Amino acid sequence: MRPEVAVRAAAELGEGPTWDPETGRLIWVDILSSRVHGYDPATDRRTVLPTEQHVGAAKPRAGGGLVVNLRDGVGLYAADGGFSWLVHDPVQGRRGNDAAVAPDGSLWAGTMSYDETAGGGTLSRIHTDGTAVGVLDDVTVSNGIGWSPDGRLMYYVDTPTRRIDAFDVLDGDTAADGHRGGVTGRRPFATVEEGAGWPDGLCVDAEGCVWVALWDGAAIRRYAPDGTLDRTVELPVLRPTACAFGGAGQTDLYVTSARVGHTPHPLAGSLLVLPDAGQGLPQQAFAG
């Protein structure tokens, strides 16, 4: 499995690749440059949408447009480019980071402090009407989020813990015993050992395996459903940030990367691809 360059770029902090099956393009962001990128692998067409604030993630909306996790909250871009706030919650020194759309069409959006203060971030579940349900409020660097193929497990990364954690998914936002956001039973799923990098963005494939990018690890890993390490793929960038399956059959694994904070390799900040890496899951659009 050999990584290739899909888009040679110099993103400061490339993140959040997401395949949009309706448009046949990959969406990804450069957080610190406040840009949402689009890439059509069939035509090599590329687009750039500037945002008014740092943008942690951008996901397709049902019916067109994007939902974006910005510095001061969660916003909506209509198909015609018009913008509106869905959740406006500015906090000094904090910004949106990674986000993901759940099987029910809600958005799970993370935040973090710019200075990575311990416990300065959150994880929230955002409904289509703008209702925000707090899930976690003692997060440092909220990162990868994903669900098992049957939707019964949620995976989550708070990067400094070095862990991928698993949660059981319940029905609704809050169970009778007070579980927040409809998840419970947080426990370690896999731990990245010291010296191998830090877990960042993740995705889940059709076999229920979890792929995670290793910041400062120059690699991406695949963990089996029981949490054992199944595969490691070395990459030509020190700071891969996130991964997602895409392409016509969702068999190609796209990986974003960053230049920020180190002396970069010439490919740092580019969008990479691992052709025929596996079989991805269908991507849910935000229902709002």
PDB file of C-alpha atoms in Angstrom:
ATOM      1  CA  MET A   1       0.000   0.000   0.000  1.00  0.00           C
ATOM      2  CA  ARG A   2       1.845   3.060  -1.293  1.00  0.00           C
ATOM      3  CA  PRO A   3       0.701   6.627  -0.599  1.00  0.00           C
ATOM      4  CA  GLU A   4       0.292   8.963  -3.560  1.00  0.00           C
ATOM      5  CA  VAL A   5      -0.205  12.709  -3.803  1.00  0.00           C
ATOM      6  CA  ALA A   6      -3.811  13.601  -4.644  1.00  0.00           C
ATOM      7  CA  VAL A   7      -3.395  17.370  -4.286  1.00  0.00           C
ATOM      8  CA  ARG A   8       0.025  18.904  -3.825  1.00  0.00           C
ATOM      9  CA  ALA A   9      -0.637  21.764  -1.419  1.00  0.00           C
ATOM     10  CA  ALA A  10       0.978  23.739   1.384  1.00  0.00           C
ATOM     11  CA  ALA A  11      -1.822  23.726   3.936  1.00  0.00           C
ATOM     12  CA  GLU A  12      -0.792  25.097   7.309  1.00  0.00           C
ATOM     13  CA  LEU A  13      -3.168  22.719   9.088  1.00  0.00           C
ATOM     14  CA  GLY A  14      -4.974  20.482   6.612  1.00  0.00           C
ATOM     15  CA  GLU A  15      -7.769  18.542   8.310  1.00  0.00           C
ATOM     16  CA  GLY A  16     -11.136  16.828   8.119  1.00  0.00           C
ATOM     17  CA  PRO A  17     -11.349  15.007   4.758  1.00  0.00           C
ATOM     18  CA  THR A  18     -14.934  14.027   3.926  1.00  0.00           C
ATOM     19  CA  TRP A  19     -16.326  12.397   0.792  1.00  0.00           C
ATOM     20  CA  ASP A  20     -19.488  13.984  -0.607  1.00  0.00           C
ATOM     21  CA  PRO A  21     -21.199  11.333  -2.753  1.00  0.00           C
ATOM     22  CA  GLU A  22     -23.733  13.826  -4.120  1.00  0.00           C
ATOM     23  CA  THR A  23     -21.063  15.948  -5.775  1.00  0.00           C
ATOM     24  CA  GLY A  24     -18.360  13.311  -6.198  1.00  0.00           C
ATOM     25  CA  ARG A  25     -15.767  15.402  -4.437  1.00  0.00           C
ATOM     26  CA  LEU A  26     -13.609  15.310  -1.355  1.00  0.00           C
ATOM     27  CA  ILE A  27     -14.038  18.208   1.075  1.00  0.00           C
ATOM     28  CA  TRP A  28     -11.190  19.160   3.413  1.00  0.00           C
ATOM     29  CA  VAL A  29     -10.111  22.250   5.328  1.00  0.00           C
ATOM     30  CA  ASP A  30      -7.001  24.275   6.088  1.00  0.00           C
ATOM     31  CA  ILE A  31      -7.911  25.399   9.594  1.00  0.00           C
ATOM     32  CA  LEU A  32      -5.413  28.215  10.087  1.00  0.00           C
ATOM     33  CA  SER A  33      -5.779  29.592   6.552  1.00  0.00           C
ATOM     34  CA  SER A  34      -9.589  29.700   6.937  1.00  0.00           C
ATOM     35  CA  ARG A  35     -10.281  27.783   3.729  1.00  0.00           C
ATOM     36  CA  VAL A  36     -12.551  24.911   2.730  1.00  0.00           C
ATOM     37  CA  HIS A  37     -11.114  22.933  -0.186  1.00  0.00           C
ATOM     38  CA  GLY A  38     -12.969  20.759  -2.672  1.00  0.00           C
ATOM     39  CA  TYR A  39     -11.332  18.141  -4.886  1.00  0.00           C
ATOM     40  CA  ASP A  40     -12.928  16.062  -7.654  1.00  0.00           C
ATOM     41  CA  PRO A  41     -10.611  13.102  -8.341  1.00  0.00           C
ATOM     42  CA  ALA A  42     -12.430  12.251 -11.584  1.00  0.00           C
ATOM     43  CA  THR A  43     -11.687  15.634 -13.190  1.00  0.00           C
ATOM     44  CA  ASP A  44      -8.921  17.013 -10.937  1.00  0.00           C
ATOM     45  CA  ARG A  45     -11.109  20.105 -10.436  1.00  0.00           C
ATOM     46  CA  ARG A  46     -10.332  21.998  -7.250  1.00  0.00           C
ATOM     47  CA  THR A  47     -12.288  24.683  -5.435  1.00  0.00           C
ATOM     48  CA  VAL A  48     -11.583  26.942  -2.469  1.00  0.00           C
ATOM     49  CA  LEU A  49     -14.154  28.568  -0.183  1.00  0.00           C
ATOM     50  CA  PRO A  50     -12.655  31.236   2.135  1.00  0.00           C
ATOM     51  CA  THR A  51     -14.295  31.477   5.553  1.00  0.00           C
ATOM     52  CA  GLU A  52     -14.394  34.478   7.871  1.00  0.00           C
ATOM     53  CA  GLN A  53     -12.917  32.503  10.772  1.00  0.00           C
ATOM     54  CA  HIS A  54     -10.634  29.541  11.376  1.00  0.00           C
ATOM     55  CA  VAL A  55     -12.555  26.471  10.235  1.00  0.00           C
ATOM     56  CA  GLY A  56     -12.063  23.159  12.046  1.00  0.00           C
ATOM     57  CA  ALA A  57     -14.295  21.034   9.829  1.00  0.00           C
ATOM     58  CA  ALA A  58     -16.727  21.234   6.917  1.00  0.00           C
ATOM     59  CA  LYS A  59     -19.353  18.594   6.135  1.00  0.00           C
ATOM     60  CA  PRO A  60     -21.987  18.287   3.387  1.00  0.00           C
ATOM     61  CA  ARG A  61     -25.582  19.244   4.152  1.00  0.00           C
ATOM     62  CA  ALA A  62     -28.596  17.360   2.874  1.00  0.00           C
ATOM     63  CA  GLY A  63     -29.908  19.403  -0.035  1.00  0.00           C
ATOM     64  CA  GLY A  64     -26.590  21.130  -0.690  1.00  0.00           C
ATOM     65  CA  GLY A  65     -24.210  23.467   1.074  1.00  0.00           C
ATOM     66  CA  LEU A  66     -21.982  22.882   4.074  1.00  0.00           C
ATOM     67  CA  VAL A  67     -22.072  22.851   7.850  1.00  0.00           C
ATOM     68  CA  VAL A  68     -18.838  24.285   9.285  1.00  0.00           C
ATOM     69  CA  ASN A  69     -17.224  24.156  12.726  1.00  0.00           C
ATOM     70  CA  LEU A  70     -15.779  27.652  13.115  1.00  0.00           C
ATOM     71  CA  ARG A  71     -13.953  29.606  15.806  1.00  0.00           C
ATOM     72  CA  ASP A  72     -17.144  31.024  17.320  1.00  0.00           C
ATOM     73  CA  GLY A  73     -19.582  28.176  16.742  1.00  0.00           C
ATOM     74  CA  VAL A  74     -21.262  26.122  14.035  1.00  0.00           C
ATOM     75  CA  GLY A  75     -22.391  27.814  10.827  1.00  0.00           C
ATOM     76  CA  LEU A  76     -24.274  26.908   7.669  1.00  0.00           C
ATOM     77  CA  TYR A  77     -23.415  27.671   4.061  1.00  0.00           C
ATOM     78  CA  ALA A  78     -26.353  27.381   1.683  1.00  0.00           C
ATOM     79  CA  ALA A  79     -25.904  25.924  -1.786  1.00  0.00           C
ATOM     80  CA  ASP A  80     -25.786  29.492  -3.154  1.00  0.00           C
ATOM     81  CA  GLY A  81     -23.011  30.461  -0.713  1.00  0.00           C
ATOM     82  CA  GLY A  82     -25.139  32.361   1.797  1.00  0.00           C
ATOM     83  CA  PHE A  83     -24.019  32.039   5.426  1.00  0.00           C
ATOM     84  CA  SER A  84     -25.910  31.869   8.720  1.00  0.00           C
ATOM     85  CA  TRP A  85     -25.088  30.800  12.261  1.00  0.00           C
ATOM     86  CA  LEU A  86     -26.647  27.605  13.597  1.00  0.00           C
ATOM     87  CA  VAL A  87     -24.905  27.837  16.992  1.00  0.00           C
ATOM     88  CA  HIS A  88     -23.096  31.049  17.890  1.00  0.00           C
ATOM     89  CA  ASP A  89     -21.076  30.481  21.071  1.00  0.00           C
ATOM     90  CA  PRO A  90     -17.853  32.508  21.058  1.00  0.00           C
ATOM     91  CA  VAL A  91     -15.380  31.806  23.866  1.00  0.00           C
ATOM     92  CA  GLN A  92     -12.166  33.812  24.086  1.00  0.00           C
ATOM     93  CA  GLY A  93      -9.145  31.734  23.111  1.00  0.00           C
ATOM     94  CA  ARG A  94     -11.191  28.754  21.854  1.00  0.00           C
ATOM     95  CA  ARG A  95     -11.952  27.454  18.364  1.00  0.00           C
ATOM     96  CA  GLY A  96     -13.767  24.630  16.646  1.00  0.00           C
ATOM     97  CA  ASN A  97     -11.730  21.573  15.700  1.00  0.00           C
ATOM     98  CA  ASP A  98     -12.722  18.218  14.208  1.00  0.00           C
ATOM     99  CA  ALA A  99     -16.380  17.289  13.678  1.00  0.00           C
ATOM    100  CA  ALA A 100     -18.379  14.402  12.226  1.00  0.00           C
ATOM    101  CA  VAL A 101     -21.932  13.647  11.163  1.00  0.00           C
ATOM    102  CA  ALA A 102     -23.620  10.810  13.063  1.00  0.00           C
ATOM    103  CA  PRO A 103     -25.808   8.151  11.431  1.00  0.00           C
ATOM    104  CA  ASP A 104     -28.897  10.119  12.539  1.00  0.00           C
ATOM    105  CA  GLY A 105     -27.730  13.257  10.709  1.00  0.00           C
ATOM    106  CA  SER A 106     -26.686  15.262  13.789  1.00  0.00           C
ATOM    107  CA  LEU A 107     -23.296  16.980  13.939  1.00  0.00           C
ATOM    108  CA  TRP A 108     -20.784  16.101  16.649  1.00  0.00           C
ATOM    109  CA  ALA A 109     -18.501  19.104  16.963  1.00  0.00           C
ATOM    110  CA  GLY A 110     -15.354  19.457  19.065  1.00  0.00           C
ATOM    111  CA  THR A 111     -13.515  22.510  20.347  1.00  0.00           C
ATOM    112  CA  MET A 112     -10.095  23.258  21.826  1.00  0.00           C
ATOM    113  CA  SER A 113      -8.150  26.175  23.264  1.00  0.00           C
ATOM    114  CA  TYR A 114      -5.640  27.770  20.920  1.00  0.00           C
ATOM    115  CA  ASP A 115      -2.947  27.214  23.550  1.00  0.00           C
ATOM    116  CA  GLU A 116      -4.142  23.621  24.150  1.00  0.00           C
ATOM    117  CA  THR A 117      -5.012  24.295  27.780  1.00  0.00           C
ATOM    118  CA  ALA A 118      -5.888  21.029  29.492  1.00  0.00           C
ATOM    119  CA  GLY A 119      -9.660  20.688  29.758  1.00  0.00           C
ATOM    120  CA  GLY A 120     -10.252  23.822  27.672  1.00  0.00           C
ATOM    121  CA  GLY A 121     -12.265  22.057  24.975  1.00  0.00           C
ATOM    122  CA  THR A 122     -15.633  20.379  24.583  1.00  0.00           C
ATOM    123  CA  LEU A 123     -17.573  17.868  22.503  1.00  0.00           C
ATOM    124  CA  SER A 124     -21.204  18.664  21.636  1.00  0.00           C
ATOM    125  CA  ARG A 125     -24.009  17.104  19.640  1.00  0.00           C
ATOM    126  CA  ILE A 126     -25.680  19.676  17.369  1.00  0.00           C
ATOM    127  CA  HIS A 127     -29.201  19.105  16.094  1.00  0.00           C
ATOM    128  CA  THR A 128     -30.691  20.590  12.956  1.00  0.00           C
ATOM    129  CA  ASP A 129     -32.639  23.224  14.928  1.00  0.00           C
ATOM    130  CA  GLY A 130     -29.453  24.485  16.573  1.00  0.00           C
ATOM    131  CA  THR A 131     -29.975  22.693  19.871  1.00  0.00           C
ATOM    132  CA  ALA A 132     -26.555  21.863  21.319  1.00  0.00           C
ATOM    133  CA  VAL A 133     -26.245  18.993  23.775  1.00  0.00           C
ATOM    134  CA  GLY A 134     -22.976  18.906  25.721  1.00  0.00           C
ATOM    135  CA  VAL A 135     -21.356  15.475  25.659  1.00  0.00           C
ATOM    136  CA  LEU A 136     -17.901  16.143  27.132  1.00  0.00           C
ATOM    137  CA  ASP A 137     -16.669  19.309  28.838  1.00  0.00           C
ATOM    138  CA  ASP A 138     -13.158  18.347  29.992  1.00  0.00           C
ATOM    139  CA  VAL A 139     -11.435  17.896  26.640  1.00  0.00           C
ATOM    140  CA  THR A 140      -8.007  19.193  25.647  1.00  0.00           C
ATOM    141  CA  VAL A 141      -7.731  18.627  21.885  1.00  0.00           C
ATOM    142  CA  SER A 142     -11.006  17.232  20.569  1.00  0.00           C
ATOM    143  CA  ASN A 143     -10.237  15.195  17.473  1.00  0.00           C
ATOM    144  CA  GLY A 144     -11.386  12.096  15.581  1.00  0.00           C
ATOM    145  CA  ILE A 145     -15.001  10.935  15.802  1.00  0.00           C
ATOM    146  CA  GLY A 146     -16.572   7.935  14.077  1.00  0.00           C
ATOM    147  CA  TRP A 147     -19.209   5.194  14.376  1.00  0.00           C
ATOM    148  CA  SER A 148     -19.150   1.444  13.907  1.00  0.00           C
ATOM    149  CA  PRO A 149     -20.947   0.047  10.836  1.00  0.00           C
ATOM    150  CA  ASP A 150     -23.996  -0.907  12.951  1.00  0.00           C
ATOM    151  CA  GLY A 151     -24.047   2.488  14.689  1.00  0.00           C
ATOM    152  CA  ARG A 152     -23.839   0.942  18.156  1.00  0.00           C
ATOM    153  CA  LEU A 153     -20.344   2.217  18.988  1.00  0.00           C
ATOM    154  CA  MET A 154     -18.842   5.684  18.763  1.00  0.00           C
ATOM    155  CA  TYR A 155     -15.080   6.203  18.649  1.00  0.00           C
ATOM    156  CA  TYR A 156     -13.426   9.382  19.887  1.00  0.00           C
ATOM    157  CA  VAL A 157      -9.957  10.902  20.294  1.00  0.00           C
ATOM    158  CA  ASP A 158      -8.803  13.527  22.788  1.00  0.00           C
ATOM    159  CA  THR A 159      -5.266  13.657  21.399  1.00  0.00           C
ATOM    160  CA  PRO A 160      -3.133  14.164  24.567  1.00  0.00           C
ATOM    161  CA  THR A 161      -4.624  11.022  26.134  1.00  0.00           C
ATOM    162  CA  ARG A 162      -2.931   8.984  23.365  1.00  0.00           C
ATOM    163  CA  ARG A 163      -6.130   6.923  23.230  1.00  0.00           C
ATOM    164  CA  ILE A 164      -8.931   6.089  20.886  1.00  0.00           C
ATOM    165  CA  ASP A 165     -11.924   5.659  23.210  1.00  0.00           C
ATOM    166  CA  ALA A 166     -15.154   3.782  22.546  1.00  0.00           C
ATOM    167  CA  PHE A 167     -18.667   4.659  23.732  1.00  0.00           C
ATOM    168  CA  ASP A 168     -21.930   2.735  23.578  1.00  0.00           C
ATOM    169  CA  VAL A 169     -24.604   4.592  21.613  1.00  0.00           C
ATOM    170  CA  LEU A 170     -28.044   4.922  23.223  1.00  0.00           C
ATOM    171  CA  ASP A 171     -31.361   6.060  21.802  1.00  0.00           C
ATOM    172  CA  GLY A 172     -31.995   9.798  22.066  1.00  0.00           C
ATOM    173  CA  ASP A 173     -29.874  12.527  23.658  1.00  0.00           C
ATOM    174  CA  THR A 174     -30.124  11.605  27.326  1.00  0.00           C
ATOM    175  CA  ALA A 175     -31.005   8.291  28.925  1.00  0.00           C
ATOM    176  CA  ALA A 176     -33.055   8.109  32.092  1.00  0.00           C
ATOM    177  CA  ASP A 177     -29.913   7.697  34.176  1.00  0.00           C
ATOM    178  CA  GLY A 178     -28.415  10.957  32.908  1.00  0.00           C
ATOM    179  CA  HIS A 179     -25.995   9.920  30.171  1.00  0.00           C
ATOM    180  CA  ARG A 180     -25.127  12.928  28.025  1.00  0.00           C
ATOM    181  CA  GLY A 181     -25.560  13.145  24.280  1.00  0.00           C
ATOM    182  CA  GLY A 182     -26.859   9.607  23.918  1.00  0.00           C
ATOM    183  CA  VAL A 183     -23.552   7.833  24.630  1.00  0.00           C
ATOM    184  CA  THR A 184     -22.264   5.987  27.670  1.00  0.00           C
ATOM    185  CA  GLY A 185     -19.618   3.530  28.844  1.00  0.00           C
ATOM    186  CA  ARG A 186     -16.485   5.398  27.784  1.00  0.00           C
ATOM    187  CA  ARG A 187     -13.473   3.076  27.786  1.00  0.00           C
ATOM    188  CA  PRO A 188     -10.118   2.785  25.996  1.00  0.00           C
ATOM    189  CA  PHE A 189     -10.297   1.070  22.617  1.00  0.00           C
ATOM    190  CA  ALA A 190      -6.651   1.454  21.586  1.00  0.00           C
ATOM    191  CA  THR A 191      -3.616   3.346  22.903  1.00  0.00           C
ATOM    192  CA  VAL A 192      -0.812   4.797  20.817  1.00  0.00           C
ATOM    193  CA  GLU A 193       2.479   4.123  22.558  1.00  0.00           C
ATOM    194  CA  GLU A 194       4.911   6.916  23.358  1.00  0.00           C
ATOM    195  CA  GLY A 195       7.239   7.680  20.462  1.00  0.00           C
ATOM    196  CA  ALA A 196       4.791   6.568  17.771  1.00  0.00           C
ATOM    197  CA  GLY A 197       3.025   9.917  17.419  1.00  0.00           C
ATOM    198  CA  TRP A 198      -0.305  11.231  18.657  1.00  0.00           C
ATOM    199  CA  PRO A 199      -3.757  10.020  17.553  1.00  0.00           C
ATOM    200  CA  ASP A 200      -5.582  12.649  15.497  1.00  0.00           C
ATOM    201  CA  GLY A 201      -8.464  12.256  13.042  1.00  0.00           C
ATOM    202  CA  LEU A 202     -10.022   8.865  12.356  1.00  0.00           C
ATOM    203  CA  CYS A 203     -12.509   6.991  10.197  1.00  0.00           C
ATOM    204  CA  VAL A 204     -14.161   3.570  10.331  1.00  0.00           C
ATOM    205  CA  ASP A 205     -14.279   1.167   7.398  1.00  0.00           C
ATOM    206  CA  ALA A 206     -16.963  -1.321   6.341  1.00  0.00           C
ATOM    207  CA  GLU A 207     -15.252  -4.119   8.293  1.00  0.00           C
ATOM    208  CA  GLY A 208     -15.510  -2.082  11.505  1.00  0.00           C
ATOM    209  CA  CYS A 209     -11.789  -1.330  11.617  1.00  0.00           C
ATOM    210  CA  VAL A 210     -10.660   2.085  12.840  1.00  0.00           C
ATOM    211  CA  TRP A 211      -8.082   4.056  10.851  1.00  0.00           C
ATOM    212  CA  VAL A 212      -6.280   6.870  12.679  1.00  0.00           C
ATOM    213  CA  ALA A 213      -3.708   9.437  11.548  1.00  0.00           C
ATOM    214  CA  LEU A 214      -0.648   9.792  13.786  1.00  0.00           C
ATOM    215  CA  TRP A 215       0.436  13.413  14.267  1.00  0.00           C
ATOM    216  CA  ASP A 216       4.243  13.497  14.593  1.00  0.00           C
ATOM    217  CA  GLY A 217       4.190   9.803  13.704  1.00  0.00           C
ATOM    218  CA  ALA A 218       4.461   9.965   9.882  1.00  0.00           C
ATOM    219  CA  ALA A 219       2.002   7.109   9.614  1.00  0.00           C
ATOM    220  CA  ILE A 220      -1.588   5.969   9.618  1.00  0.00           C
ATOM    221  CA  ARG A 221      -2.781   2.927  11.538  1.00  0.00           C
ATOM    222  CA  ARG A 222      -5.670   0.491  11.215  1.00  0.00           C
ATOM    223  CA  TYR A 223      -7.044  -1.126  14.360  1.00  0.00           C
ATOM    224  CA  ALA A 224      -9.252  -4.227  14.224  1.00  0.00           C
ATOM    225  CA  PRO A 225     -12.705  -4.125  15.900  1.00  0.00           C
ATOM    226  CA  ASP A 226     -11.209  -5.722  19.021  1.00  0.00           C
ATOM    227  CA  GLY A 227      -8.659  -2.894  19.325  1.00  0.00           C
ATOM    228  CA  THR A 228      -5.586  -4.821  18.180  1.00  0.00           C
ATOM    229  CA  LEU A 229      -3.208  -3.141  15.762  1.00  0.00           C
ATOM    230  CA  ASP A 230      -3.858  -4.554  12.308  1.00  0.00           C
ATOM    231  CA  ARG A 231      -1.769  -2.393   9.971  1.00  0.00           C
ATOM    232  CA  THR A 232       0.629   0.557   9.856  1.00  0.00           C
ATOM    233  CA  VAL A 233       1.260   2.552   6.681  1.00  0.00           C
ATOM    234  CA  GLU A 234       4.207   4.942   6.659  1.00  0.00           C
ATOM    235  CA  LEU A 235       3.634   8.337   5.041  1.00  0.00           C
ATOM    236  CA  PRO A 236       5.972  10.948   3.502  1.00  0.00           C
ATOM    237  CA  VAL A 237       4.773  13.636   5.944  1.00  0.00           C
ATOM    238  CA  LEU A 238       5.515  13.956   9.651  1.00  0.00           C
ATOM    239  CA  ARG A 239       2.106  15.330  10.591  1.00  0.00           C
ATOM    240  CA  PRO A 240      -0.793  13.490   8.971  1.00  0.00           C
ATOM    241  CA  THR A 241      -3.967  14.797  10.564  1.00  0.00           C
ATOM    242  CA  ALA A 242      -7.062  12.868   9.469  1.00  0.00           C
ATOM    243  CA  CYS A 243      -8.370  10.287   7.012  1.00  0.00           C
ATOM    244  CA  ALA A 244     -11.520   9.377   5.090  1.00  0.00           C
ATOM    245  CA  PHE A 245     -12.531   6.944   2.386  1.00  0.00           C
ATOM    246  CA  GLY A 246     -13.600   8.434  -0.922  1.00  0.00           C
ATOM    247  CA  GLY A 247     -13.685   7.987  -4.656  1.00  0.00           C
ATOM    248  CA  ALA A 248     -16.440   6.469  -6.781  1.00  0.00           C
ATOM    249  CA  GLY A 249     -16.490   3.204  -4.828  1.00  0.00           C
ATOM    250  CA  GLN A 250     -15.194   4.665  -1.557  1.00  0.00           C
ATOM    251  CA  THR A 251     -12.161   2.403  -1.692  1.00  0.00           C
ATOM    252  CA  ASP A 252      -9.442   5.085  -1.661  1.00  0.00           C
ATOM    253  CA  LEU A 253      -8.240   6.433   1.684  1.00  0.00           C
ATOM    254  CA  TYR A 254      -7.502  10.176   1.653  1.00  0.00           C
ATOM    255  CA  VAL A 255      -5.188  11.675   4.275  1.00  0.00           C
ATOM    256  CA  THR A 256      -4.729  15.358   5.120  1.00  0.00           C
ATOM    257  CA  SER A 257      -1.503  16.769   6.552  1.00  0.00           C
ATOM    258  CA  ALA A 258      -0.005  19.862   8.179  1.00  0.00           C
ATOM    259  CA  ARG A 259       3.053  22.080   7.832  1.00  0.00           C
ATOM    260  CA  VAL A 260       2.576  24.043  11.037  1.00  0.00           C
ATOM    261  CA  GLY A 261       5.043  23.803  13.917  1.00  0.00           C
ATOM    262  CA  HIS A 262       7.943  21.952  12.335  1.00  0.00           C
ATOM    263  CA  THR A 263      10.415  22.029   9.471  1.00  0.00           C
ATOM    264  CA  PRO A 264       8.190  20.496   6.838  1.00  0.00           C
ATOM    265  CA  HIS A 265       8.857  17.812   4.268  1.00  0.00           C
ATOM    266  CA  PRO A 266       8.176  19.108   0.729  1.00  0.00           C
ATOM    267  CA  LEU A 267       4.839  17.251   0.709  1.00  0.00           C
ATOM    268  CA  ALA A 268       3.710  18.500   4.127  1.00  0.00           C
ATOM    269  CA  GLY A 269       0.326  20.163   3.833  1.00  0.00           C
ATOM    270  CA  SER A 270      -0.670  18.055   0.823  1.00  0.00           C
ATOM    271  CA  LEU A 271      -3.672  15.787   0.439  1.00  0.00           C
ATOM    272  CA  LEU A 272      -2.467  12.195   0.106  1.00  0.00           C
ATOM    273  CA  VAL A 273      -4.313   9.085  -1.043  1.00  0.00           C
ATOM    274  CA  LEU A 274      -3.888   5.349  -0.476  1.00  0.00           C
ATOM    275  CA  PRO A 275      -5.594   3.743  -3.507  1.00  0.00           C
ATOM    276  CA  ASP A 276      -7.672   0.615  -2.857  1.00  0.00           C
ATOM    277  CA  ALA A 277      -6.993   0.729   0.879  1.00  0.00           C
ATOM    278  CA  GLY A 278     -10.298  -0.895   1.798  1.00  0.00           C
ATOM    279  CA  GLN A 279     -14.027  -0.259   1.705  1.00  0.00           C
ATOM    280  CA  GLY A 280     -15.441   2.853   3.306  1.00  0.00           C
ATOM    281  CA  LEU A 281     -18.871   3.353   4.829  1.00  0.00           C
ATOM    282  CA  PRO A 282     -21.563   5.537   3.217  1.00  0.00           C
ATOM    283  CA  GLN A 283     -21.181   9.126   4.405  1.00  0.00           C
ATOM    284  CA  GLN A 284     -24.190  10.732   6.093  1.00  0.00           C
ATOM    285  CA  ALA A 285     -24.894  14.372   5.286  1.00  0.00           C
ATOM    286  CA  PHE A 286     -25.880  16.806   8.030  1.00  0.00           C
ATOM    287  CA  ALA A 287     -29.654  16.751   8.079  1.00  0.00           C
ATOM    288  CA  GLY A 288     -30.042  20.524   8.536  1.00  0.00           C
TER     289      GLY A 288
END
